[in-house]
PDB file of C-alpha atoms in Angstrom:
ATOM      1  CA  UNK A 894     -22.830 -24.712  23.411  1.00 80.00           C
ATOM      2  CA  UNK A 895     -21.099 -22.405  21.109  1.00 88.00           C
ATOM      3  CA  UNK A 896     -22.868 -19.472  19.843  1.00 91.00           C
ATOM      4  CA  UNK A 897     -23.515 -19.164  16.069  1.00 92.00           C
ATOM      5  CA  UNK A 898     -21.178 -15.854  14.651  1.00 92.00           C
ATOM      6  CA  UNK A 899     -23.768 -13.325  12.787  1.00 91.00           C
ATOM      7  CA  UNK A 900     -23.919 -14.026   9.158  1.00 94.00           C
ATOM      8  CA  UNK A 901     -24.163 -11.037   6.563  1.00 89.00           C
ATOM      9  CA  UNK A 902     -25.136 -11.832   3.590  1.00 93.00           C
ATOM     10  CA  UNK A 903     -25.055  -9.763   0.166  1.00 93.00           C
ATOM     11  CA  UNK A 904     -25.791  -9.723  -3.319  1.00 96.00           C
ATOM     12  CA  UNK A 905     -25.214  -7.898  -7.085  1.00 95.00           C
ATOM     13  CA  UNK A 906     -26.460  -8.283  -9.521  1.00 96.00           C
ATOM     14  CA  UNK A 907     -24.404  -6.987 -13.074  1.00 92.00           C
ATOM     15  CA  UNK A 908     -26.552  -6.486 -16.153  1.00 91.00           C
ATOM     16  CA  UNK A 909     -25.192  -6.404 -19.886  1.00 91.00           C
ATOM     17  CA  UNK A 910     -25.399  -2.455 -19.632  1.00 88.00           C
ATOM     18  CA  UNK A 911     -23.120  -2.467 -17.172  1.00 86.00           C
ATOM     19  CA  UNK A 912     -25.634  -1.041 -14.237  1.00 90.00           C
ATOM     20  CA  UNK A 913     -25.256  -2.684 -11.050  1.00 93.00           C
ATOM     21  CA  UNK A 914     -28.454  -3.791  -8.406  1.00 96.00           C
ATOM     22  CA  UNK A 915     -28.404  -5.075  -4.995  1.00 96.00           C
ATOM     23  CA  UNK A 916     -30.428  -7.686  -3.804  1.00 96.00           C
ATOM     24  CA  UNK A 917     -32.808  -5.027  -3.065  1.00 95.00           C
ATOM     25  CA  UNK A 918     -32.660  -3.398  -6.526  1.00 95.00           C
ATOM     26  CA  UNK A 919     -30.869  -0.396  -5.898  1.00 96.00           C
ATOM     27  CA  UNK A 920     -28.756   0.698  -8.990  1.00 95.00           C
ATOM     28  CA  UNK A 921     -25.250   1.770  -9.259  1.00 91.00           C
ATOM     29  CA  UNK A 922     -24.470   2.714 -12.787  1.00 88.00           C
ATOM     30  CA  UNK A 923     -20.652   3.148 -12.827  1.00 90.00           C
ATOM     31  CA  UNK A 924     -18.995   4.994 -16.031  1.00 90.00           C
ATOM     32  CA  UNK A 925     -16.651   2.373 -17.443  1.00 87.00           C
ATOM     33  CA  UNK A 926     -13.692   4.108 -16.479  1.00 94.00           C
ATOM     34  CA  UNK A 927     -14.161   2.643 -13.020  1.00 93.00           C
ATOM     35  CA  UNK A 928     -12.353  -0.886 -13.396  1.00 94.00           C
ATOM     36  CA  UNK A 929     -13.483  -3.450 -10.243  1.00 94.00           C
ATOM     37  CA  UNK A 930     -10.032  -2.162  -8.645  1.00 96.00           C
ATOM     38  CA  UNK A 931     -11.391   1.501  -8.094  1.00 96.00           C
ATOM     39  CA  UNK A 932     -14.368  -0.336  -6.870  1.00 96.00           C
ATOM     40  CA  UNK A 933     -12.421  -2.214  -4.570  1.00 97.00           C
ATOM     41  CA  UNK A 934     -10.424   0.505  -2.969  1.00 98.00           C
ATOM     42  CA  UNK A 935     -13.823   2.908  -2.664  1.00 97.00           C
ATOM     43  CA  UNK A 936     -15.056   0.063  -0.835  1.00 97.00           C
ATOM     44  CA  UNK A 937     -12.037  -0.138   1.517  1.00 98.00           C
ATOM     45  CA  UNK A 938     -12.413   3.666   2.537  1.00 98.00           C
ATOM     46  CA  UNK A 939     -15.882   3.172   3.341  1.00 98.00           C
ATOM     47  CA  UNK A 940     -15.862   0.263   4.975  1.00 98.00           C
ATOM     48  CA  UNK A 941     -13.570   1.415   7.037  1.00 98.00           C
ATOM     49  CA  UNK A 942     -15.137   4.532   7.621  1.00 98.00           C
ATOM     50  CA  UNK A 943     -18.582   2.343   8.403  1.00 98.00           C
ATOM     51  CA  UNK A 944     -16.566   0.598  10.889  1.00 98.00           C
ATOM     52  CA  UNK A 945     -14.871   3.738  12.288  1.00 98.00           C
ATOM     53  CA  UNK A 946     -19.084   5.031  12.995  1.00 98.00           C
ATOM     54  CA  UNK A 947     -19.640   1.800  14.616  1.00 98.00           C
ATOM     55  CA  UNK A 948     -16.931   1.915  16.938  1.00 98.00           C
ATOM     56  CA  UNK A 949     -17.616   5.745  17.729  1.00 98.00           C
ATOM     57  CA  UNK A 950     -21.612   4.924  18.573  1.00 98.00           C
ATOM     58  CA  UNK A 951     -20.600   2.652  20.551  1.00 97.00           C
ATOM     59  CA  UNK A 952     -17.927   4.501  22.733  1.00 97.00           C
ATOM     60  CA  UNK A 953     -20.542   7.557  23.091  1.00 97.00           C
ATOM     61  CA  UNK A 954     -18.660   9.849  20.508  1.00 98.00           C
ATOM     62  CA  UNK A 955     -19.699  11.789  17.353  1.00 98.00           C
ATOM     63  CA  UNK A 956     -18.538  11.124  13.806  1.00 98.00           C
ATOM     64  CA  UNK A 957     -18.419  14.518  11.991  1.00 97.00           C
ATOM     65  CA  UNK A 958     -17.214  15.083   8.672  1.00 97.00           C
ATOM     66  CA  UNK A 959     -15.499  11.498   7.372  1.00 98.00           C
ATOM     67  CA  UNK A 960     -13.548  11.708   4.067  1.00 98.00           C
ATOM     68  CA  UNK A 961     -10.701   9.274   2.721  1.00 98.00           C
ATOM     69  CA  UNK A 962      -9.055   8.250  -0.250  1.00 98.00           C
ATOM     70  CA  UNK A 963      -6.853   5.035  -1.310  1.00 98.00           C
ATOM     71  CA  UNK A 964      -4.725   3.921  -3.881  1.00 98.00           C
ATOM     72  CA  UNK A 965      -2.764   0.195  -4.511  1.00 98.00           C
ATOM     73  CA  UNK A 966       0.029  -1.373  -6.323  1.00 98.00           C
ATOM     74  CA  UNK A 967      -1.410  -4.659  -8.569  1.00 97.00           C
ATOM     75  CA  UNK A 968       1.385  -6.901  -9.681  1.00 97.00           C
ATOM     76  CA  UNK A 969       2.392 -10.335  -9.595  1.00 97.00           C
ATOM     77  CA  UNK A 970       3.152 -11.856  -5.796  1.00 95.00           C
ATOM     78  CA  UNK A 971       6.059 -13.378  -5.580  1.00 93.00           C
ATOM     79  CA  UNK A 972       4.499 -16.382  -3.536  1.00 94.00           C
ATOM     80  CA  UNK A 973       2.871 -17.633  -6.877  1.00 96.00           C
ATOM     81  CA  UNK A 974       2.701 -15.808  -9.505  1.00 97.00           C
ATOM     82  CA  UNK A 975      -0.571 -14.320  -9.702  1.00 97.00           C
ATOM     83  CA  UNK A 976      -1.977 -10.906 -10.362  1.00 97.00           C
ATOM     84  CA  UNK A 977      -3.612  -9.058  -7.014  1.00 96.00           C
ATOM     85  CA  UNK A 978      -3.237  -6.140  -4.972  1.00 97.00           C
ATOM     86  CA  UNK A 979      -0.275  -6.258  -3.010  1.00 97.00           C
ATOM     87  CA  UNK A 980      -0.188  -2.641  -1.863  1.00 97.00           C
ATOM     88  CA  UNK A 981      -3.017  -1.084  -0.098  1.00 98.00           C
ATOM     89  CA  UNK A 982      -3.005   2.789   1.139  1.00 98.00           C
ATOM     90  CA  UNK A 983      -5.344   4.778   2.715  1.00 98.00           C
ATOM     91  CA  UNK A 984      -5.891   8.409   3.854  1.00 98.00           C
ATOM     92  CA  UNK A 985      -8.728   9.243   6.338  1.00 98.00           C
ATOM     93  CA  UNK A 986      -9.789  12.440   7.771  1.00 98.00           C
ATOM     94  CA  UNK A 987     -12.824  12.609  10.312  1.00 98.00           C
ATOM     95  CA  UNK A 988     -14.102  14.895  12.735  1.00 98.00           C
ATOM     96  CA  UNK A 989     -14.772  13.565  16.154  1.00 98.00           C
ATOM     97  CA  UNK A 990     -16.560  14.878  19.003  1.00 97.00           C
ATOM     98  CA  UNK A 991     -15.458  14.389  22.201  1.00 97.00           C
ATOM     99  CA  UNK A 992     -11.616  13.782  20.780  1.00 96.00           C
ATOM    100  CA  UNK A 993     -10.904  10.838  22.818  1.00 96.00           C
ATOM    101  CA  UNK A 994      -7.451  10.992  24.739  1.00 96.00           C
ATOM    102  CA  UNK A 995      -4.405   9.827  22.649  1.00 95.00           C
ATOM    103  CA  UNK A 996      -4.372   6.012  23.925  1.00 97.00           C
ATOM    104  CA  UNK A 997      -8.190   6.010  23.739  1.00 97.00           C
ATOM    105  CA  UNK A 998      -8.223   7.417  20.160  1.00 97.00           C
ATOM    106  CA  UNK A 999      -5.247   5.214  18.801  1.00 97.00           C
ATOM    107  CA  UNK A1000      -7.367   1.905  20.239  1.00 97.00           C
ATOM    108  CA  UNK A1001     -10.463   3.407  18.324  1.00 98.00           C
ATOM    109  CA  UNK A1002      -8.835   3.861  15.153  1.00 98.00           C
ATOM    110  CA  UNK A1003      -7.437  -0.097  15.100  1.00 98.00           C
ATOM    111  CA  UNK A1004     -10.776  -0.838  16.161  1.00 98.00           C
ATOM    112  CA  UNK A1005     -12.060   0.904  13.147  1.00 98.00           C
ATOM    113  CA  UNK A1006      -9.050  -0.865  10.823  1.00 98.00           C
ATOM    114  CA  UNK A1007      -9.529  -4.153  12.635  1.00 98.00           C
ATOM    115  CA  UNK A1008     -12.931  -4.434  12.050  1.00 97.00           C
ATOM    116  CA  UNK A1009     -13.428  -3.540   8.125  1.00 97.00           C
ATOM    117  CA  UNK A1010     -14.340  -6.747   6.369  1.00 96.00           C
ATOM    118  CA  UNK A1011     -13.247  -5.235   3.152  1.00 97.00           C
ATOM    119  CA  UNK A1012      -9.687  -4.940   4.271  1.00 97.00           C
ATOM    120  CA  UNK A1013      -9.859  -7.921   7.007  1.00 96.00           C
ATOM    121  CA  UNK A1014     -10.639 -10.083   3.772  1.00 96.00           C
ATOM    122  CA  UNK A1015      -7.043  -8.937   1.893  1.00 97.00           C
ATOM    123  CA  UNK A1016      -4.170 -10.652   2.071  1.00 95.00           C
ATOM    124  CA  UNK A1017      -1.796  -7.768   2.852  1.00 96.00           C
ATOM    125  CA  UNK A1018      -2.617  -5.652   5.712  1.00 97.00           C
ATOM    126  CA  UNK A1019      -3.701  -2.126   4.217  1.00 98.00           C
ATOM    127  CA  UNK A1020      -1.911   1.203   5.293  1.00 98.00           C
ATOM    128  CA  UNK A1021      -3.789   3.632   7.039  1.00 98.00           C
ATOM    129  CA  UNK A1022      -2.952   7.482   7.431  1.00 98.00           C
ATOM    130  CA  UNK A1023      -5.810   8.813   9.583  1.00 98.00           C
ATOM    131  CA  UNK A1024      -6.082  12.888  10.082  1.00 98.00           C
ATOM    132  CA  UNK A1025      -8.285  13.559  13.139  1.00 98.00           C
ATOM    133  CA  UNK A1026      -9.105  16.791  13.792  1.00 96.00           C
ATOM    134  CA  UNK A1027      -6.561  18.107  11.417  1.00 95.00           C
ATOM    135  CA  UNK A1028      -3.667  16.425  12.639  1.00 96.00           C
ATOM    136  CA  UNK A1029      -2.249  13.658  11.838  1.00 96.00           C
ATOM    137  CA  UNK A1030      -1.962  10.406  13.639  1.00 92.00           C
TER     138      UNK A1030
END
């Protein structure tokens, strides 16, 4: 018998004044300089920070301090045509404790890329540029 994959399921809600609700009512008001791409790319670096705490928990180590930034390229593919992102780029810097050895630390980090929905459900593969500990990986 195959087993049923775990469904997660969410909802917004965007009202005429431009304030958007969860499903559970919780507001997020963004000024209207923030187009739906800067919402897209602030949910890439926290997704993949989310997933980055979920893969620590579970290997026994702490997440400190987790900060990140992205930025993309939106033009035309060449495939057909359309507007999308077709450059993704991130920059994370975290804080962990233990620091797992090097080959345990790279797996954790593609874990932590792997296993973000946000940039899982892209086309293009996103970028990633992860400082740990202050030095780059």
């Amino acid at each position: 018998m195959a087993v049923k994959p775990k469904e997660l399921r969410y909802a917004v809600a965007l009202a005429a004044d431009g304030t958007l609700r969860t499903e559970d009512g919780v507001a997020l008001a963004p000024p209207p300089e923030w187009t739906p791409e800067h919402l897209l790319l602030a949910a890439l670096v926290r997704c993949s920070l989310e997933s980055l705490r979920f893969h620590t928990s579970r290997a026994g180590i702490e997440l400190g301090s987790a900060a990140g930034s992205a930025r993309s390229l939106v033009t035309r593919r060449e495939e057909d045509g359309r507007y999308a992102v077709v450059e993704a780029e991130l920059e994370l810097a975290v804080e962990l404790a233990p620091l797992p050895a090097t080959d345990d630390l790279d797996a954790l980090l593609a874990k932590a890329q792997r296993d973000c929905f946000v940039g899982a459900s892209l086309r293009i593969t996103p970028t990633y540029r992860w400082t740990v500990g202050g030095a780059a990986r």
